[in-house]
Coordinates of C-alpha atoms in Angstrom, one line a residue:
M1076 CA 71.1 74.1 117.0
T1077 CA 67.4 74.5 117.2
H1078 CA 67.1 75.1 120.9
E1079 CA 69.9 77.8 120.9
K1080 CA 68.1 79.5 118.1
C1081 CA 64.9 79.2 119.9
C1082 CA 66.3 80.7 123.1
Y1083 CA 67.9 83.5 121.3
V1084 CA 64.6 84.2 119.5
V1085 CA 62.8 84.2 122.9
F1086 CA 65.2 86.8 124.3
S1087 CA 64.4 89.0 121.4
Y1088 CA 61.1 90.9 121.4
S1089 CA 59.9 89.6 118.1
C1090 CA 59.4 86.0 119.0
Y1091 CA 56.4 83.8 118.7
F1092 CA 54.6 82.0 121.5
Y1093 CA 55.4 78.7 120.0
N1094 CA 59.1 79.3 120.2
Y1095 CA 58.7 80.5 123.7
Y1096 CA 56.9 77.4 124.9
Y1097 CA 59.3 75.2 123.0
C1098 CA 62.2 76.8 124.7
Y1099 CA 60.6 76.6 128.1
Y1100 CA 59.9 72.9 127.5
Y1101 CA 63.5 72.3 126.4
Y1102 CA 64.9 73.9 129.5
Y1103 CA 62.6 72.0 131.8
Y1104 CA 63.6 68.7 130.1
Y1105 CA 67.3 69.6 130.4
Y1106 CA 66.9 70.4 134.1
Y1107 CA 65.0 67.1 134.6
Y1108 CA 67.7 65.2 132.8
Y1109 CA 70.4 66.8 134.9
Y1110 CA 68.6 66.1 138.1
Y1111 CA 68.0 62.5 137.1
Y1112 CA 71.7 62.1 136.3
Y1113 CA 72.8 63.6 139.6
Y1114 CA 70.3 61.4 141.5
Y1115 CA 71.6 58.3 139.7
Y1116 CA 75.2 59.2 140.4
Y1117 CA 74.4 59.8 144.1
Y1118 CA 72.8 56.4 144.4
Y1119 CA 75.6 54.7 142.5
Y1120 CA 78.2 56.3 144.9
Y1121 CA 76.1 55.3 147.9
Y1122 CA 75.8 51.7 146.9
Y1123 CA 79.4 51.5 146.0
Y1124 CA 80.4 52.9 149.4
Y1125 CA 78.0 50.4 151.1
Y1126 CA 79.4 47.4 149.3
Y1127 CA 82.9 48.5 150.0
Y1128 CA 82.1 48.7 153.7
Y1129 CA 80.4 45.4 153.6
Y1130 CA 83.3 43.6 152.0
Y1131 CA 85.7 45.3 154.3
Y1132 CA 83.7 44.1 157.3
Y1133 CA 83.7 40.5 156.0
Y1134 CA 87.4 40.6 155.2
N1135 CA 88.1 41.6 158.8
Y1136 CA 85.8 38.9 160.0
Y1137 CA 87.6 36.2 158.1
Y1138 CA 90.9 37.6 159.1
Y1139 CA 89.8 37.3 162.7
Y1140 CA 88.9 33.7 162.2
Y1141 CA 92.1 32.9 160.5
Y1142 CA 94.1 34.5 163.3
Y1143 CA 92.0 32.7 165.9
Y1144 CA 92.4 29.2 164.4
Y1145 CA 96.1 29.7 163.6

């Protein structure tokens, strides 16, 4: 992998500045991607929980009407 090679080169003293900035940019992109994935997963879980509660509420509502009329 290029990024692993880059990062290993950066940790060594004989590295170029281009490899250093490339590695820093790669880690920043990876952190941004991980944060975006976690944010998306959190919102998906939140909306799933919201709709589950919403349908559960309507299910009890209709069950109440069914019990009331019959």
